[in-house]
GROMACS .gro file of C-alpha atoms in nm:
model
  225
    1MET     CA    1   0.208  -1.337  -0.224
    2ASN     CA    2  -0.081  -1.269   0.010
    3LYS     CA    3   0.038  -1.165   0.360
    4PRO     CA    4   0.484  -1.102   0.451
    5LEU     CA    5   0.682  -1.375   0.407
    6THR     CA    6   0.896  -1.481   0.675
    7VAL     CA    7   1.261  -1.664   0.568
    8VAL     CA    8   1.501  -1.806   0.788
    9PHE     CA    9   1.854  -1.907   0.760
   10PRO     CA   10   2.003  -2.106   1.023
   11LEU     CA   11   2.352  -2.086   0.985
   12TYR     CA   12   2.651  -2.264   1.225
   13PRO     CA   13   3.014  -2.271   1.222
   14GLY     CA   14   3.187  -2.418   0.875
   15VAL     CA   15   2.833  -2.285   0.614
   16THR     CA   16   2.958  -2.181   0.328
   17GLN     CA   17   2.802  -1.855   0.299
   18LEU     CA   18   2.702  -1.848  -0.069
   19ASP     CA   19   2.532  -2.133   0.036
   20PHE     CA   20   2.311  -1.940   0.156
   21THR     CA   21   2.401  -1.527   0.056
   22GLY     CA   22   2.307  -1.663  -0.327
   23PRO     CA   23   1.886  -1.768  -0.230
   24TRP     CA   24   1.952  -1.435   0.005
   25GLN     CA   25   1.982  -1.184  -0.258
   26VAL     CA   26   1.711  -1.370  -0.450
   27LEU     CA   27   1.475  -1.350  -0.162
   28MET     CA   28   1.541  -0.978  -0.005
   29GLN     CA   29   1.345  -0.862  -0.311
   30LEU     CA   30   1.042  -1.066  -0.271
   31PRO     CA   31   0.783  -0.796  -0.147
   32GLY     CA   32   0.738  -0.755   0.176
   33ALA     CA   33   0.954  -1.062   0.208
   34ARG     CA   34   1.178  -1.109   0.585
   35LEU     CA   35   1.479  -1.280   0.595
   36ILE     CA   36   1.627  -1.366   0.907
   37ALA     CA   37   1.974  -1.502   0.949
   38ALA     CA   38   1.978  -1.705   1.266
   39SER     CA   39   2.258  -1.890   1.513
   40LEU     CA   40   2.290  -2.116   1.793
   41GLY     CA   41   2.266  -1.808   2.092
   42GLY     CA   42   2.246  -1.558   1.813
   43GLU     CA   43   2.657  -1.598   1.795
   44SER     CA   44   2.836  -1.395   1.542
   45ILE     CA   45   2.925  -1.735   1.290
   46VAL     CA   46   3.297  -1.700   1.038
   47SER     CA   47   3.205  -1.846   0.662
   48GLU     CA   48   3.552  -1.797   0.469
   49GLY     CA   49   3.701  -1.448   0.648
   50LEU     CA   50   3.355  -1.370   0.606
   51ASN     CA   51   3.190  -1.283   0.932
   52PHE     CA   52   2.849  -1.256   1.024
   53ALA     CA   53   2.723  -1.078   1.317
   54SER     CA   54   2.415  -0.870   1.443
   55LEU     CA   55   2.250  -1.259   1.429
   56GLN     CA   56   1.924  -1.356   1.563
   57PRO     CA   57   1.917  -1.671   1.821
   58LEU     CA   58   1.776  -1.920   1.650
   59GLU     CA   59   1.629  -2.055   1.979
   60SER     CA   60   1.406  -1.726   1.988
   61LEU     CA   61   1.224  -1.789   1.675
   62THR     CA   62   0.908  -1.930   1.694
   63GLU     CA   63   0.804  -1.969   1.284
   64CYS     CA   64   0.871  -1.904   0.958
   65ASP     CA   65   0.726  -1.984   0.611
   66VAL     CA   66   1.073  -2.097   0.457
   67LEU     CA   67   1.319  -2.267   0.686
   68CYS     CA   68   1.646  -2.229   0.455
   69VAL     CA   69   1.881  -2.452   0.543
   70PRO     CA   70   2.264  -2.396   0.469
   71GLY     CA   71   2.509  -2.691   0.398
   72GLY     CA   72   2.957  -2.618   0.393
   73GLY     CA   73   3.221  -2.778   0.571
   74GLY     CA   74   3.079  -2.764   0.925
   75CYS     CA   75   2.771  -2.965   0.807
   76THR     CA   76   2.923  -3.277   1.046
   77ASP     CA   77   2.909  -3.091   1.368
   78ALA     CA   78   2.582  -2.941   1.266
   79MET     CA   79   2.466  -3.287   1.242
   80LYS     CA   80   2.601  -3.380   1.539
   81ASN     CA   81   2.494  -3.088   1.772
   82PRO     CA   82   2.135  -3.135   1.900
   83ASP     CA   83   2.085  -2.833   2.016
   84PHE     CA   84   2.091  -2.671   1.674
   85ILE     CA   85   1.867  -3.030   1.484
   86SER     CA   86   1.623  -2.998   1.780
   87HIS     CA   87   1.585  -2.647   1.600
   88ILE     CA   88   1.591  -2.739   1.267
   89GLN     CA   89   1.266  -2.969   1.339
   90ARG     CA   90   1.091  -2.749   1.518
   91LEU     CA   91   1.114  -2.456   1.272
   92ALA     CA   92   1.022  -2.783   1.001
   93ASP     CA   93   0.767  -2.871   1.179
   94ASN     CA   94   0.529  -2.551   1.077
   95ALA     CA   95   0.754  -2.359   0.765
   96THR     CA   96   0.517  -2.377   0.449
   97TYR     CA   97   0.855  -2.481   0.248
   98VAL     CA   98   1.157  -2.661   0.399
   99THR     CA   99   1.449  -2.622   0.170
  100SER     CA  100   1.847  -2.604   0.175
  101VAL     CA  101   2.100  -2.608  -0.045
  102CYS     CA  102   2.395  -2.823  -0.107
  103THR     CA  103   2.571  -3.116   0.217
  104GLY     CA  104   2.253  -2.863   0.385
  105SER     CA  105   1.985  -3.170   0.262
  106LEU     CA  106   2.220  -3.374   0.476
  107ILE     CA  107   2.188  -3.149   0.814
  108LEU     CA  108   1.759  -3.201   0.664
  109ALA     CA  109   1.821  -3.614   0.659
  110ALA     CA  110   1.971  -3.592   0.985
  111ALA     CA  111   1.713  -3.421   1.148
  112GLY     CA  112   1.441  -3.662   0.984
  113ILE     CA  113   1.295  -3.418   0.762
  114LEU     CA  114   1.396  -3.646   0.434
  115ARG     CA  115   1.308  -4.025   0.471
  116GLY     CA  116   1.091  -4.093   0.170
  117LYS     CA  117   1.158  -3.814   0.047
  118ARG     CA  118   1.371  -3.709  -0.271
  119ALA     CA  119   1.650  -3.444  -0.231
  120ALA     CA  120   1.976  -3.303  -0.425
  121CYS     CA  121   2.306  -3.291  -0.274
  122HIS     CA  122   2.606  -3.145  -0.337
  123TRP     CA  123   2.767  -3.473  -0.542
  124MET     CA  124   3.062  -3.528  -0.302
  125TYR     CA  125   2.785  -3.688  -0.052
  126LEU     CA  126   2.513  -3.688  -0.287
  127ASP     CA  127   2.494  -4.110  -0.198
  128THR     CA  128   2.460  -4.106   0.124
  129LEU     CA  129   2.145  -3.858   0.162
  130ALA     CA  130   2.037  -4.243   0.087
  131TRP     CA  131   2.148  -4.357   0.417
  132PHE     CA  132   1.918  -4.134   0.613
  133GLY     CA  133   1.601  -4.323   0.419
  134ALA     CA  134   1.641  -4.004   0.163
  135ILE     CA  135   1.635  -4.054  -0.211
  136PRO     CA  136   1.900  -3.892  -0.370
  137VAL     CA  137   1.837  -3.676  -0.701
  138SER     CA  138   2.168  -3.552  -0.927
  139GLU     CA  139   1.986  -3.243  -1.046
  140ARG     CA  140   2.038  -2.931  -1.038
  141VAL     CA  141   1.678  -2.825  -0.832
  142VAL     CA  142   1.490  -3.120  -0.677
  143ARG     CA  143   1.123  -3.098  -0.529
  144ASP     CA  144   0.929  -3.335  -0.341
  145GLY     CA  145   0.600  -3.140  -0.180
  146ASN     CA  146   0.664  -2.888   0.005
  147ILE     CA  147   1.065  -2.965   0.013
  148PHE     CA  148   1.296  -2.830  -0.239
  149SER     CA  149   1.681  -2.918  -0.256
  150GLY     CA  150   1.937  -2.743  -0.478
  151GLY     CA  151   2.284  -2.903  -0.508
  152GLY     CA  152   2.563  -2.785  -0.540
  153VAL     CA  153   2.716  -2.416  -0.386
  154THR     CA  154   2.581  -2.254  -0.687
  155ALA     CA  155   2.231  -2.413  -0.711
  156GLY     CA  156   2.132  -2.188  -0.467
  157ILE     CA  157   2.026  -1.917  -0.701
  158ASP     CA  158   1.856  -2.135  -0.911
  159PHE     CA  159   1.653  -2.268  -0.614
  160ALA     CA  160   1.584  -1.959  -0.472
  161LEU     CA  161   1.458  -1.859  -0.868
  162THR     CA  162   1.238  -2.198  -0.893
  163LEU     CA  163   1.118  -2.102  -0.487
  164VAL     CA  164   0.992  -1.712  -0.628
  165ALA     CA  165   0.786  -1.857  -0.898
  166GLU     CA  166   0.655  -2.126  -0.665
  167LEU     CA  167   0.551  -1.786  -0.450
  168ALA     CA  168   0.480  -1.481  -0.676
  169GLY     CA  169   0.481  -1.678  -1.061
  170GLU     CA  170   0.713  -1.720  -1.295
  171GLU     CA  171   0.691  -1.337  -1.413
  172ARG     CA  172   0.815  -1.242  -1.084
  173ALA     CA  173   1.116  -1.484  -1.100
  174GLN     CA  174   1.208  -1.427  -1.426
  175ARG     CA  175   1.259  -1.027  -1.305
  176ILE     CA  176   1.446  -1.139  -1.066
  177GLN     CA  177   1.696  -1.311  -1.270
  178LEU     CA  178   1.720  -0.973  -1.491
  179GLY     CA  179   1.776  -0.827  -1.222
  180LEU     CA  180   2.015  -0.975  -1.133
  181GLU     CA  181   2.114  -1.045  -1.490
  182TYR     CA  182   2.174  -1.400  -1.395
  183ALA     CA  183   2.305  -1.556  -1.733
  184PRO     CA  184   2.525  -1.838  -1.619
  185ALA     CA  185   2.807  -1.886  -1.963
  186PRO     CA  186   3.118  -2.027  -1.718
  187PRO     CA  187   3.411  -2.028  -1.887
  188PHE     CA  188   3.450  -2.409  -1.871
  189ASN     CA  189   3.255  -2.693  -1.855
  190ALA     CA  190   3.342  -2.844  -1.525
  191GLY     CA  191   3.118  -2.753  -1.280
  192HIS     CA  192   2.965  -3.129  -1.266
  193PRO     CA  193   3.162  -3.467  -1.284
  194ASP     CA  194   2.931  -3.606  -1.516
  195VAL     CA  195   3.037  -3.345  -1.805
  196ALA     CA  196   3.441  -3.275  -1.679
  197PRO     CA  197   3.728  -3.391  -1.825
  198ALA     CA  198   3.798  -3.745  -1.659
  199ALA     CA  199   4.134  -3.672  -1.542
  200LEU     CA  200   3.984  -3.371  -1.389
  201VAL     CA  201   3.756  -3.538  -1.169
  202ALA     CA  202   4.028  -3.849  -1.098
  203GLN     CA  203   4.218  -3.558  -0.947
  204GLN     CA  204   3.977  -3.361  -0.711
  205LEU     CA  205   3.898  -3.738  -0.558
  206ALA     CA  206   4.286  -3.758  -0.517
  207SER     CA  207   4.329  -3.439  -0.365
  208THR     CA  208   3.988  -3.464  -0.145
  209ALA     CA  209   4.011  -3.776  -0.091
  210ALA     CA  210   4.107  -3.798   0.274
  211LEU     CA  211   3.895  -3.567   0.392
  212ARG     CA  212   3.581  -3.680   0.189
  213GLU     CA  213   3.634  -3.983   0.336
  214ARG     CA  214   3.651  -3.863   0.712
  215ARG     CA  215   3.313  -3.680   0.677
  216ARG     CA  216   3.156  -3.998   0.489
  217GLN     CA  217   3.239  -4.160   0.795
  218ILE     CA  218   3.132  -3.922   1.033
  219ILE     CA  219   2.766  -3.891   0.825
  220GLN     CA  220   2.737  -4.283   0.830
  221GLU     CA  221   2.756  -4.303   1.192
  222ILE     CA  222   2.563  -3.917   1.247
  223SER     CA  223   2.269  -4.221   1.030
  224LEU     CA  224   2.311  -4.546   1.295
  225GLN     CA  225   2.192  -4.327   1.565
   0.00000   0.00000   0.00000
């Protein structure tokens, strides 16, 4: 890295906090990195009981090197908000890297950024990327040109380390990983429907069926606009 790096995380009501706090923890350790959490009007954002305040007004930001869009239950409202989407498009136009975590890729898709591009998303909504002309890929981290996307919530850390390797080399990424003691060893092999017990997947799908159907309907309506 030969110059300071500006990373913008556009937040919105209903964002999943780990979608951006995970990458934030990794990227903040790059020398000279300037990380900015922003929202429309600089309004405070409540995420899963946590209140994120002192945010930058999204509309005041003129450019960034990395745009990182997190996902969350509020992503469909964000996708329907023309002001929010216009700022995503504006910042993405001049960003060196355009990135997302979890359903943040749906926001990029709604902004017209992923057409013809390979991208990851949370497994429950991965297929809906195709409604926007994107190419859904069921992988932990997906890169297509200058676009990086992480799959589910925890993939944000993997994505951020991958980006660090791109920006500052693999040794720097490994040093950050070591410093964070990021050595995943989950107590259960149930983090994805490909490996989780079939009965558990069925239960999860059944318990979220109504919510998923409502969200998928909204996503499809947005894709047709």
